[in-house]
Structures are given as C-alpha cells and as structure tokens.
XYZ file of C-alpha atoms in Angstrom:
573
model
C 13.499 5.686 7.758
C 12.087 7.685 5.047
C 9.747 6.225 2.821
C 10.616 6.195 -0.850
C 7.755 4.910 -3.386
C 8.464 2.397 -5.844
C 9.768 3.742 -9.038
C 8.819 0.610 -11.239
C 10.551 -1.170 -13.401
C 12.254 0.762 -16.504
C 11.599 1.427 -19.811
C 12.450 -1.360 -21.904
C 15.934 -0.555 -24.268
C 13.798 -0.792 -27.699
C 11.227 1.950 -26.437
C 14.161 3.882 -24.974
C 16.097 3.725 -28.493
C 13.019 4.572 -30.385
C 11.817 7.325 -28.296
C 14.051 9.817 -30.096
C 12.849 9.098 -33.432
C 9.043 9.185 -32.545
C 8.371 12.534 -34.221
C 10.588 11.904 -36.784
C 8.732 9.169 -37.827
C 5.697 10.675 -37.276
C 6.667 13.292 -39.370
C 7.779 10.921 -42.153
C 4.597 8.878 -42.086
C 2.884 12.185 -42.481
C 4.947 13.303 -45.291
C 4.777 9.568 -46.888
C 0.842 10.166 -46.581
C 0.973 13.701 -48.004
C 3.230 12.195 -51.155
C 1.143 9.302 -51.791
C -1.957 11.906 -51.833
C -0.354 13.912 -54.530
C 1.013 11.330 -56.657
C -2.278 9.193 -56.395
C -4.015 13.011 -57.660
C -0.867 13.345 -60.078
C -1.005 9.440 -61.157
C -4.874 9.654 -61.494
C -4.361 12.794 -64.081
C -1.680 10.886 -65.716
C -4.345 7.777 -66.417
C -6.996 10.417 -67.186
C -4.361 11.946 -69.745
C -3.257 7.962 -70.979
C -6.559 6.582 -71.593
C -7.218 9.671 -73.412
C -4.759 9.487 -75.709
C -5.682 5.604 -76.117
C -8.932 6.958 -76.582
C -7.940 9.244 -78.982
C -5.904 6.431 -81.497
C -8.914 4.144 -80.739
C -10.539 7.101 -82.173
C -8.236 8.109 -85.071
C -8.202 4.298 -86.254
C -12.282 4.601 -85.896
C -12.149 7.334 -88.104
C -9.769 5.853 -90.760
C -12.172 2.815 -90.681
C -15.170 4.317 -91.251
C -13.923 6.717 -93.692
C -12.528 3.749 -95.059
C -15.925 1.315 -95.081
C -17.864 5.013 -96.070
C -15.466 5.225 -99.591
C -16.541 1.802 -100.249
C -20.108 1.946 -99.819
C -20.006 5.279 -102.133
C -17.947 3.563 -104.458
C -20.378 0.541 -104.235
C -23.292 2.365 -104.731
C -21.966 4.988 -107.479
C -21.295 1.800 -109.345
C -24.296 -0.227 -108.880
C -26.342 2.949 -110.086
C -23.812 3.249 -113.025
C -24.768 -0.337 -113.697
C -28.334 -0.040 -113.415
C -29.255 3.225 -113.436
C -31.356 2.991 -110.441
C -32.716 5.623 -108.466
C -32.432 3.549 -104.913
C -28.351 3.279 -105.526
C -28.427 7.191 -106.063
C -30.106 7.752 -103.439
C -28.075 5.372 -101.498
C -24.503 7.374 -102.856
C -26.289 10.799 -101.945
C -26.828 9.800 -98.583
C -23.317 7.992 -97.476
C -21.695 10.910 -99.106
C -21.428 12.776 -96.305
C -20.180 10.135 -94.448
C -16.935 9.868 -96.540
C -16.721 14.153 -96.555
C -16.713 13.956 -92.055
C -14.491 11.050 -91.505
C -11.232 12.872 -93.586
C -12.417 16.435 -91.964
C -12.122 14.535 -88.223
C -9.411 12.587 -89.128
C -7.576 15.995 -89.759
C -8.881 17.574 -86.392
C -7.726 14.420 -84.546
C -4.467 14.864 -86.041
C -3.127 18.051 -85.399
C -0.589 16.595 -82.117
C 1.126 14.564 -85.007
C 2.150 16.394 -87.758
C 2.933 13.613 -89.867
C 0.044 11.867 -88.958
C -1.971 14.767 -89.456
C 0.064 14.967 -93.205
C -1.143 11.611 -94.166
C -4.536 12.515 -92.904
C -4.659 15.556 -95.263
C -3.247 13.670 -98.152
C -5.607 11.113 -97.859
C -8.625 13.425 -97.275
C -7.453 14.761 -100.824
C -7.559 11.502 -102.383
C -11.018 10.792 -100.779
C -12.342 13.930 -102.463
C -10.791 12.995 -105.716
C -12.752 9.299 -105.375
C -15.227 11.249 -104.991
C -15.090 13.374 -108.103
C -14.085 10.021 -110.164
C -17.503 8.463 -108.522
C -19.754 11.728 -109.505
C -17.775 11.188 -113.034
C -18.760 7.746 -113.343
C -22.501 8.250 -112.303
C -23.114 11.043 -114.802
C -21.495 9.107 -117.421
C -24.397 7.631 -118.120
C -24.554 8.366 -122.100
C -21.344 7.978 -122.459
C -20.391 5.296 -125.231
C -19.642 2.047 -123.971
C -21.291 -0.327 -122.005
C -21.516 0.121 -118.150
C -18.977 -2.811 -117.611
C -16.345 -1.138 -119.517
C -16.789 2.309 -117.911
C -16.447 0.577 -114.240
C -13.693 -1.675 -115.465
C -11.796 1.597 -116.804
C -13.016 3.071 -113.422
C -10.956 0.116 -111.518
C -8.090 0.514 -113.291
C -7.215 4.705 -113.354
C -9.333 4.769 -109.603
C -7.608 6.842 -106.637
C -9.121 4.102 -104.535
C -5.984 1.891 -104.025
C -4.180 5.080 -103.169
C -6.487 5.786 -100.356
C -6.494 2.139 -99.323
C -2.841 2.140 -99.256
C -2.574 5.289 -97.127
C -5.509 4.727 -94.543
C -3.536 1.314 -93.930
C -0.282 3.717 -93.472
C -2.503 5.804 -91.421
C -3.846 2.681 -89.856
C -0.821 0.912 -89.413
C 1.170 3.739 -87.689
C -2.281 4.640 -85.157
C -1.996 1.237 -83.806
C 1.790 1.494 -83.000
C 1.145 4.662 -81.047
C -1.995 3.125 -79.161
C 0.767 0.083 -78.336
C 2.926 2.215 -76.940
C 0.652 4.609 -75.265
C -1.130 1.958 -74.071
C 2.327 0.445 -72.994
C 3.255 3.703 -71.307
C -0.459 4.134 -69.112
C 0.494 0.250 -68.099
C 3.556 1.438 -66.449
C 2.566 4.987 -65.247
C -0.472 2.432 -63.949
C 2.372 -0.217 -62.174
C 4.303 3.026 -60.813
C 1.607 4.659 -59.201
C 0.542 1.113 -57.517
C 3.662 0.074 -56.392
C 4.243 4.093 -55.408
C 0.852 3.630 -53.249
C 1.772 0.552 -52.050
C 4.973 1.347 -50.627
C 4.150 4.841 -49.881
C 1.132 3.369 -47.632
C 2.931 0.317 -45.872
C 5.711 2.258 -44.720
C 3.129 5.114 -42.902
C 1.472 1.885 -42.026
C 4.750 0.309 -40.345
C 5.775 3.262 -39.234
C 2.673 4.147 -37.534
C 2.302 0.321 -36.227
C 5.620 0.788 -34.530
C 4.165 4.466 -32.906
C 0.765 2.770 -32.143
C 2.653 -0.789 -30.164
C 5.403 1.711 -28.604
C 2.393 4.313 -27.484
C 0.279 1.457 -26.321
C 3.494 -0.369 -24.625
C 3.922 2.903 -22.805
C -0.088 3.081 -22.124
C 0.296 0.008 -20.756
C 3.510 1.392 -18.685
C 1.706 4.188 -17.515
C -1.633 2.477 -16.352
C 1.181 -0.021 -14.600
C 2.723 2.985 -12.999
C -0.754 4.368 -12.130
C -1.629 1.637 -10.505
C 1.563 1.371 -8.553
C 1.428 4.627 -6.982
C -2.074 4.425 -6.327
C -0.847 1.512 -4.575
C 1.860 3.325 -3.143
C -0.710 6.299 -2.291
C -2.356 3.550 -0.417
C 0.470 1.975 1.489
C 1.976 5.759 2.121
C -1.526 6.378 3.900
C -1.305 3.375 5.902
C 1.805 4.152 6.525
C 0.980 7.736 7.711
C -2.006 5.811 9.648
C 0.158 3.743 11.642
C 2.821 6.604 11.884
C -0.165 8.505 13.891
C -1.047 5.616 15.515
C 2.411 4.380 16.794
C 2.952 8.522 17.930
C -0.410 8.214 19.681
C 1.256 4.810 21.367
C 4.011 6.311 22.517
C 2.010 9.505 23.764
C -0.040 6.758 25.874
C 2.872 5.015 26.617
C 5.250 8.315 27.794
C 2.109 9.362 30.132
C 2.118 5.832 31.122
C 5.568 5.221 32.505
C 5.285 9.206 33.923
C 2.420 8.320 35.921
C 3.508 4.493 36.813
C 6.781 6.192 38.931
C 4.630 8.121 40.608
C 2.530 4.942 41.631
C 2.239 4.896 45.598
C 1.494 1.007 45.667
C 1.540 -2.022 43.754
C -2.719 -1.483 43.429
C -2.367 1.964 42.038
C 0.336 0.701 39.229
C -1.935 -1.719 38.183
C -4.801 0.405 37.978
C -2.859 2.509 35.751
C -1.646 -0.200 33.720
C -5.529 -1.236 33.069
C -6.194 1.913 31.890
C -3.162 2.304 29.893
C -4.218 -1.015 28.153
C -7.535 -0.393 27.421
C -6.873 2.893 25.990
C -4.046 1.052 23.792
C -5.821 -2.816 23.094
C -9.304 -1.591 23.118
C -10.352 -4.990 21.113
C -8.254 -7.427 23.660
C -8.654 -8.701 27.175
C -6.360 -10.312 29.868
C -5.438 -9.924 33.181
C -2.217 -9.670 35.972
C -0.994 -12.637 37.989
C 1.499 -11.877 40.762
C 3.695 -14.339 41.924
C 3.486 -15.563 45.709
C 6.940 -14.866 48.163
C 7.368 -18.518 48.006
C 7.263 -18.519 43.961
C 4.612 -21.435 43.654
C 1.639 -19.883 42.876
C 0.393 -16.639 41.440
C -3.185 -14.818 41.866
C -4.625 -12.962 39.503
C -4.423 -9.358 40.658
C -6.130 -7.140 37.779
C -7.806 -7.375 34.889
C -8.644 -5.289 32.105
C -10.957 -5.786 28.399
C -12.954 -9.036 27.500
C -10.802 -11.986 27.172
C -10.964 -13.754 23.884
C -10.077 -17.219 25.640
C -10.226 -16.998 29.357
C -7.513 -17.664 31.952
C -7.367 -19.663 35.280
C -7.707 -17.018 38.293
C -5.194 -18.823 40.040
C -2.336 -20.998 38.256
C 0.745 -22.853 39.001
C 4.197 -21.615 37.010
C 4.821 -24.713 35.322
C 1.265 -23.862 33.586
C 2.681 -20.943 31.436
C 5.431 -21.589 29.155
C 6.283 -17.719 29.490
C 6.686 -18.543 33.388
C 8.660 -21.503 32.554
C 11.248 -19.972 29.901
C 11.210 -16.491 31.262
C 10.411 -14.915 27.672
C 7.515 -14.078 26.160
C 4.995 -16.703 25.002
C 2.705 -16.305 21.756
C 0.445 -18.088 20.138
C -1.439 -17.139 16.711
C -1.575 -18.448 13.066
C 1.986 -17.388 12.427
C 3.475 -18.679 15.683
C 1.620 -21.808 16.150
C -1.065 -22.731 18.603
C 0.859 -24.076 21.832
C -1.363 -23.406 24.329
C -0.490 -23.064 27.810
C -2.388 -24.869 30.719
C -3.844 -21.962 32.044
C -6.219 -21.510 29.120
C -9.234 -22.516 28.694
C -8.890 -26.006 26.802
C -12.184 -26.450 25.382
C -12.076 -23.363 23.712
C -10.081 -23.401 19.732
C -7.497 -20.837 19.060
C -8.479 -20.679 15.593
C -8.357 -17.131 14.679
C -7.660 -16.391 18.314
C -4.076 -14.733 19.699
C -2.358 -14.715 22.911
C 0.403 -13.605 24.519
C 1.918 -14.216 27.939
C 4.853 -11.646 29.127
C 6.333 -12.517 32.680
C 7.025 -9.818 34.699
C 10.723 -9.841 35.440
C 12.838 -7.224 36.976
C 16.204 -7.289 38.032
C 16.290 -11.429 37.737
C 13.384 -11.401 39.888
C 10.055 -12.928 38.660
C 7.483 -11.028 39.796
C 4.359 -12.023 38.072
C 2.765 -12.706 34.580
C 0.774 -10.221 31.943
C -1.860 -12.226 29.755
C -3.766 -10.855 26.748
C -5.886 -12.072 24.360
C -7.743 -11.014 21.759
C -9.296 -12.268 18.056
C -6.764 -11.751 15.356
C -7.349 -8.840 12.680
C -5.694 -6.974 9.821
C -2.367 -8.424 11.191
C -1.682 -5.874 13.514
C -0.908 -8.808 16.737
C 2.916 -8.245 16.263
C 2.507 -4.423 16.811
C -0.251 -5.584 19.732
C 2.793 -8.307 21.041
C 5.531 -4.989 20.944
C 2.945 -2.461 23.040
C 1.825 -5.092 25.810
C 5.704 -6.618 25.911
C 6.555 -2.469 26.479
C 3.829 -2.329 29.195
C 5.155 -5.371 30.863
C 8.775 -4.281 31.354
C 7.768 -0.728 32.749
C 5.198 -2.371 34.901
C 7.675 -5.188 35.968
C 10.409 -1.904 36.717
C 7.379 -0.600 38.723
C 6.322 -3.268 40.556
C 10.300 -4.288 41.789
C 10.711 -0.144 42.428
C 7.112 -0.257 44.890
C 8.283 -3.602 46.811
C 12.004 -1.725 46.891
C 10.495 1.691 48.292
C 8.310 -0.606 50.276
C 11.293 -2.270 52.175
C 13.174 0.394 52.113
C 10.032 2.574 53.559
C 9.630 -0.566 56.204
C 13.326 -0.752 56.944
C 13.093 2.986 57.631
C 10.652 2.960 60.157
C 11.189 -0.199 61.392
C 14.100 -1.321 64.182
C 16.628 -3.576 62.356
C 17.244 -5.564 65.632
C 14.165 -6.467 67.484
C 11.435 -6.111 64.397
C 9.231 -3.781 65.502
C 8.398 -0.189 64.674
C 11.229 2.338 65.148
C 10.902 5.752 67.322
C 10.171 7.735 63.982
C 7.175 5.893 62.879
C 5.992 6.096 66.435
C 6.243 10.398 66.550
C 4.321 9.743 62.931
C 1.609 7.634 63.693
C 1.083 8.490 67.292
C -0.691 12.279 66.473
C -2.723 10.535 63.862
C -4.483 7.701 65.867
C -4.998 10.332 68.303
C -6.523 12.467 66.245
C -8.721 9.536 65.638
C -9.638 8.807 68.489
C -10.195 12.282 69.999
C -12.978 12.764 66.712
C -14.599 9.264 67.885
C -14.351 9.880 71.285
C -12.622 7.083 72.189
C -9.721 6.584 74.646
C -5.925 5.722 73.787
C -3.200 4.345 76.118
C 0.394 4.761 75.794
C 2.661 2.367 77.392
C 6.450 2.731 78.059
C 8.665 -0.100 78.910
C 12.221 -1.030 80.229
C 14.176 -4.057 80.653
C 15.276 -4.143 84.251
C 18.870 -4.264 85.394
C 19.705 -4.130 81.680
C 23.297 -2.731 81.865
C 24.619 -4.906 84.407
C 23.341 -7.876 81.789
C 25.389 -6.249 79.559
C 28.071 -6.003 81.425
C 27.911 -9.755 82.297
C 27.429 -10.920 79.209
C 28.360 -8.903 76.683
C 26.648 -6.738 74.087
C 25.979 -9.419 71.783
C 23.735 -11.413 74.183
C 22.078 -8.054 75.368
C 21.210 -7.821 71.504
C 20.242 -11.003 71.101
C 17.963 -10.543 74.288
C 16.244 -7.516 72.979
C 15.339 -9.119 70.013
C 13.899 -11.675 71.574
C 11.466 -9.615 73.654
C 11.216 -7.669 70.391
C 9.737 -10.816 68.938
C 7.749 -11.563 72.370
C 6.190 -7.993 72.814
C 5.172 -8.361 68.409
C 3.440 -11.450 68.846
C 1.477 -9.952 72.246
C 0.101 -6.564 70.557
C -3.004 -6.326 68.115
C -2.611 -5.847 64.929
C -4.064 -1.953 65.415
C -1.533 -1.773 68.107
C 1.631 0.072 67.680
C 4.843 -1.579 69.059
C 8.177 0.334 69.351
C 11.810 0.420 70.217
C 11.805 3.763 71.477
C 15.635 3.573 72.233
C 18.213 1.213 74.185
C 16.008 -1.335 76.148
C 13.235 0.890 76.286
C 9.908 0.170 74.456
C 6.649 2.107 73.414
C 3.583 0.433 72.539
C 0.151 2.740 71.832
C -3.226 1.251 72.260
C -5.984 2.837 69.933
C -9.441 2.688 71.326
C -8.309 1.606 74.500
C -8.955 2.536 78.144
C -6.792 2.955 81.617
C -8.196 -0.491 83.310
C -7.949 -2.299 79.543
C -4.863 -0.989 78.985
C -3.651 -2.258 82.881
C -4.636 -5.756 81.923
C -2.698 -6.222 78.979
C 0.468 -4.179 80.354
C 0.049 -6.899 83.403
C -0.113 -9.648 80.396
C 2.951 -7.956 78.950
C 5.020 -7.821 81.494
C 4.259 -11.520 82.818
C 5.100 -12.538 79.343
C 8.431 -11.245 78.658
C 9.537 -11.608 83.126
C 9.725 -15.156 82.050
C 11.305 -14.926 78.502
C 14.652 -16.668 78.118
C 17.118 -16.401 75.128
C 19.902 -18.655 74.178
C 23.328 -17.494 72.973
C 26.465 -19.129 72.744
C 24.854 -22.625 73.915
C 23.762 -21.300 77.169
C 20.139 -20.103 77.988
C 20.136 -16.540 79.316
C 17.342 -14.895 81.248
C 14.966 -14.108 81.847
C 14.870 -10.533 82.720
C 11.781 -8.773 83.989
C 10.529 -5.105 82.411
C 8.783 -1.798 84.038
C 5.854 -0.394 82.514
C 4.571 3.050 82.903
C 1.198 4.028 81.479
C -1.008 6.977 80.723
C -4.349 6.871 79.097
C -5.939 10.118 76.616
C -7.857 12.354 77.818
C -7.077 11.765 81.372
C -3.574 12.022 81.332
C -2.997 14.309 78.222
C -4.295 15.382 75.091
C -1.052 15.662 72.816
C 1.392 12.874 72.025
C 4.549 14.798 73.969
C 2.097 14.982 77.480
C 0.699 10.833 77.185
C 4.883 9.805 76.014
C 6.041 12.044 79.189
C 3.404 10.933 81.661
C 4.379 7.027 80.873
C 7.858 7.989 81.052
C 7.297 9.150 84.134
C 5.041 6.176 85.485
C 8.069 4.267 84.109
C 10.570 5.755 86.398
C 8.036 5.669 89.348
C 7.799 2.057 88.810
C 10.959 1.194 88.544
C 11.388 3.596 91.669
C 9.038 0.926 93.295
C 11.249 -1.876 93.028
C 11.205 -2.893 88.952
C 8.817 -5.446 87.629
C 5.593 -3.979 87.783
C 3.275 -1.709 86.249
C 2.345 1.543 87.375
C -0.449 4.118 85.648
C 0.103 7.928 85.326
C-alpha cells in the first residue's frame, strides 16, 4: 500500500474566513496609521495656531491693561506735580509717558485681524493722546489763576479719561469673549484630535492584534506541521528501512526455498536452514528437534545462534505447547510469559522472547523449530513471521526428502521379500568393486535359487510361493552384514555381494546361508509350508573376474553347476 503522510488537522473556520481580508486589513491599519500621523501633524498646527490666538487676546487684554494702569499713573503723576509742583512727579509723568504712547501703538498692531477691534483700538489710542494733551495742559498751567484744586477738579470734570475707560472696558470686554471662544474652540480641536488618535490607534492596534494572534496561530500551525512531517520524514525512512529490509528477507528467503528443493537429505536442509537463519536472526538462537517414527520423543538435530534461554536437547511432546496444539507458540511482553517445559526454568523471561513453530507437513508432525532471542525495538512479530516462513518451507522439505527417500527406497528395493532390487544391485555392484580393486581387497558374488520352486508353485499356488519368498527374503536380510548387499535378482533367484571378502570366507557364509533358509518354513492359510532348500553359485574378484557382468555370470554359472549336482549345495566358480 502506498504510503500517504499525514496532512494534519485543518485550518480552523475563523483563520480560514479571515485569511482573505489579511491585506486588507493590513492595508487599513497602515492607512489608519498614516491618517493619525497627519492629523496628529495637522491637529498639532491647529493647537500651535489656537494657543496663539489665545495668546494673542491674552495679549491684546495685556495691552489694554497696561495702557490702561500707564494713563493712570500719567494722570496721577501730572496731577500730583500740578498740586505740588514737584520735580520728582515730573519726572515721574516724563518717564511713564512712553508707556501710555506703546500700549495704543501695539494695541493697533495686535488688532489688524479684527477690524472692529482694531477700530476701537484706534479710537481709543486717539483719546489716550488727547489725555495726554489735557495732562501736558494741566502741568503747564501752573500760573494759571486759581488754585491747584480747582484746576484738577475742572480737569475731572471736561477729562477724556472716562472715555478711554469706557472704551478699553469695550475693548476689554469684547477680547475676553473672543479668548472664551477661542479658547473654547482649541478645547475641542484638542478633544477631536484625542479621540481622532485614540480611535485611529486602537483600531491599527485591533486590527494588527487580530494579524499578530492569526499569524502566530498559523506559526504555531506551521511549527505543528513541521514537526509532523519531520515526523513523517522519520517514519517514511523507517518505513523505507524496513521496506529494504523485508526485500532483503525475501531475497534470503527466495534463495532459501531455491536451494532447500535442491536439498539431497534431511542434514543438508538443515544446514541450509542454519544458515538461512543466521543470515536473517543474527541477534537470536535456537535449534531443530525432529520427531521419532514412534512420535514420543524428538532429538535435537541442528542448531544455529546463541540461545537467549536454552532448550532441553531431548524433550517429550507434551513439553511444548506448540507440539501439543499444533500452532505456533510465543511468548514475550505482549503475549504473555507461558513457558513451555522444555525451557530452562530457572532462567526469567523478562525481556526475553520465544517462539516454538512445529514442523507440520501434510498432517504429519515432523519436528519442532525453537528460537529465542532478547526483545528489541519491537521488531519480534516481524522475527515470529520470518522463522514461522522458514518453518513451513523447511517442514515442505523435510516431508518432500523422507517422500523422495521412500520413494528412492521403494525404487530400488523389492516390494515382496524386502531386500534390494536387481537395479540397485547393477548400481552399487561397479562401485564397491571399484573399491575394492583401489584397496586391494577381494569381493564375492553369490547367486542363489530356491530349489524345485515351480513345482511348489504349482502345488500350492502363487500366493504361498510369494509368501515363501518373502520369508527367505526376510531370512537371507537378517543373515547378511550390514556392508553386504542382498538382492532379488528375479523370480526365486537371489544375489548377495560380499565387499572385502574372500573365496574360502565367502564359502563359509554361503554354507551358513544355505543351512539357514534349507530349514526355513512359512505358514499360509493355517498350514506350515516348507521348507525348501536353495543352490548357491559363487565367484570371488580378481580370480574369477574383474567386471561386475564376468563375477554375476561366473556365479550364474556355479549356480547351474550346482544345481546340476543335485540342488542344495554350494558350488564356487
């Protein structure tokens, strides 16, 4: 299956709605930020221009009052001097004259924005300089007749000074209404521009809030991401790890079953298996038990790694639970810790696994695989799936050698009497001569017939001449060596070939032979039949022959002298 990496989990809904509007918004916080720039410039100018013109009535109403406080100093002083004639209060007018002349002059200059204002201030700059010239009057009226009382009390009276008074208050009076209401009108440009910055800084301020949480939410996305397909990266190369390692498996394992059916025996398929393990499990250990024919005990017959908890060499089926259920049996942290009785008990399978796979084939059981090894990265269950692989193609193996093996025996073997048939004997006869001819040593072929054979037949009937053969079959098996090689050769004749042994050897035993089976009896059909005697004919290598067609034609020959003789008895070539 193709491996897909985790996409994540969406985008939440608000982040998806707002993503659209993300540069508007930047672009409106900007713009908010750009507007509250130029009216905080703009509003600054305006206060600049508002406390200037507050500035400027503060300073018109200065003006008025000084020019006022000036005119009556002068006047104060023109009089006292009028009164007294002193020099100080002359001095005194002289000097705060000046004073009254600048405050009308700036009084005008500050007034030219308002041209009524500026009227007033005009008119009453005329009636200061008229005081004035009523004040020099008075102070050089000094020989004038009257007393000084009556000249200041006439100057009271016809004076501009009430005039003045009247219209600096005017003045005065309509100053202050304009600083009011300029004052009134910087308050509000003020309470504009604040609540203009305000709001034209909190909503950047939101706005940008909302960009900062959704760009941080999505940070926060991202480094999530990020560290799921680094993750994923991860996994994929573990993945692609075990990929290689699982193709690398099955390379082993295709070479493997190749190799295993071209096994010649049982030894040889094991051997393979070993090395197929070891190549596959290089951290485990276990070994092969084969079952005995009669299915109550089985040897171990291999073994392969170092065992992580070691096995009994010989064991009892009712000591494996895979032998007892006929399924594999395994035991780790995941699977429990049943331990079978073939393992060593003292030993804890903490951190330990095993695994028992009969060997089964065809409803046959033919045997037991056990592995063990210490657990690690959880990799057992792949472990449990190679060695349970192994195990059936080794079980196929083993029940395909035993088959070939019987089917090999049954081929060269004679069905009815047990013993080798005449093809083994034209296949095995060249080589032990061979043999013996590079040792040096002798070998003695020995041909036999049952006497009088047909007429036993004919007596009895072709199921007790079988039954008859097989029995000196069985007799004739149980007299040869286990070098020896015993055949039917065809009918009732036999062949039996003698390795390593000489012309007077080979006379004793064929004497021993033929005593043996002349008094062999068989019973068929509830009666006892028999026994029959034989004729042997012999001939010994090198005397008689030095190829297997001159030795089997000399015996035959010694045969049919023998039986020429008078039957039962042995004659040499």
């Amino acid at each position: 299956m193709a491996w897909h990496p985790d996409p994540g989990p969406p985008l939440p809904d608000t982040l998806t709605r707002l993503r659209p509007y993300r540069y508007p918004s930047m672009a409106l916080a900007a713009g908010l930020l750009l507007a509250v720039g130029v009216a905080m410039v703009w509003g600054i100018a305006e206060l600049k221009r508002g406390i200037t013109w507050v500035d400027h009535s503060y300073r018109v109403i200065s003006e008025i009052d000084g020019g006022q406080v000036a005119l009556l100093k002068s006047e104060s002083a023109a009089r006292g001097y009028r009164r007294t004639g002193a020099a100080a209060q002359q001095a005194d007018y002289l000097l705060i004259v000046p004073q009254v002349l600048e405050h009308p002059d700036n009084l005008v200059r500050l007034t030219d924005d308002n041209p009524e204002q500026n009227e007033r201030a005009r008119r009453w700059r005329d009636l200061v300089h008229t005081r004035l010239g009523e004040l020099e009057r008075l102070m050089d009226d000094t020989q004038a007749t009257g007393t000084a009382d009556e000249a200041i009390n006439r100057d009271v009276r016809f004076s501009r000074m009430r005039r003045a008074s009247t219209l600096a208050n005017e003045m005065r009076v309509v100053e202050r209404k304009l600083l009011v209401q300029r004052r009134a009108t910087t308050d509000q440009r003020a309470t504009q521009l604040t609540m203009f910055v305000v709001l034209g800084t909190a909503i950047p301020v939101v706005l940008l809030g909302l960009l900062l949480t959704g760009l941080l939410r999505e940070n926060g996305r991202a480094r999530k991401l990020e560290r799921e397909a680094r993750s994923a990266m991860r996994e994929l190369e573990a993945s692609l790890a075990q990929r290689d390692r699982l193709s690398e498996q099955r390379r082993i394992l295709g070479i493997y079953a190749g190799m295993l059916q071209s096994a010649e025996d049982v030894t040889e398929a094991f051997s393979l298996t070993v090395e197929t393990l070891e190549k596959l499990l290089p951290q485990a250990g276990g070994r092969f038990y084969t079952l005995h024919p009669s299915a109550d005990i089985a040897d171990t017959a291999a073994r392969f790694g170092t065992e992580a908890i070691a096995s009994a060499d010989v064991l009892a089926p009712n000591q494996c639970w895979a032998l007892r259920r006929g399924q594999p049996h395994r035991t780790d942290d995941e699977h429990g810790h049943i331990k079978c009785q073939h393992l060593d008990q003292a030993v804890p399978l903490a951190g330990i696994w095993t695994l028992c796979v009969p060997l089964i084939a065809h409803g046959t059981s033919l045997g037991m695989l056990h592995v063990s090894a210490h657990e690690r990265d959880g990799t057992a269950n792949n472990d449990t799936t190679l060695v349970e692989a192994i195990a059936e193609q080794l079980s196929l193996a083993i029940a395909n050698l035993h088959l070939r093996e019987t089917l090999r025996l049954q081929s060269l073997r004679d069905p009815l009497t047990g013993l080798f048939n005449r093809r083994y004997l034209e296949e095995n006869l060249n080589r032990e001569l061979q043999r013996c001819a590079r040792r040096g040593l002798p070998l003695t072929v020995m041909m036999l017939d049952v006497d009088h054979f047909k007429s036993f037949n004919d007596e009895y009937g072709h199921a007790a001449g079988d039954a008859l053969l097989s029995q000196i079959g069985q007799t004739l098996g149980s007299l040869v060596r286990e070098e020896d090689i015993a055949c039917r050769y065809g009918g009732e004749e036999f062949t039996v070939v003698l390795p390593e042994a000489g012309a007077g050897e080979a006379a004793l035993r064929a004497e021993g032979i033929r005593s043996e089976i002349g008094s062999t009896t068989v019973t068929h059909l509830r009666s006892t039949l028999g026994p029959r005697t034989i004729s042997i004919g012999v001939a010994t290598f090198p005397a008689d022959g030095d190829t297997p067609a001159q030795l089997l034609a000399k015996a035959d020959r010694a045969l049919y002298e023998a039986k020429a003789q008078g039957r039962d008895r042995v004659v040499s070539a």
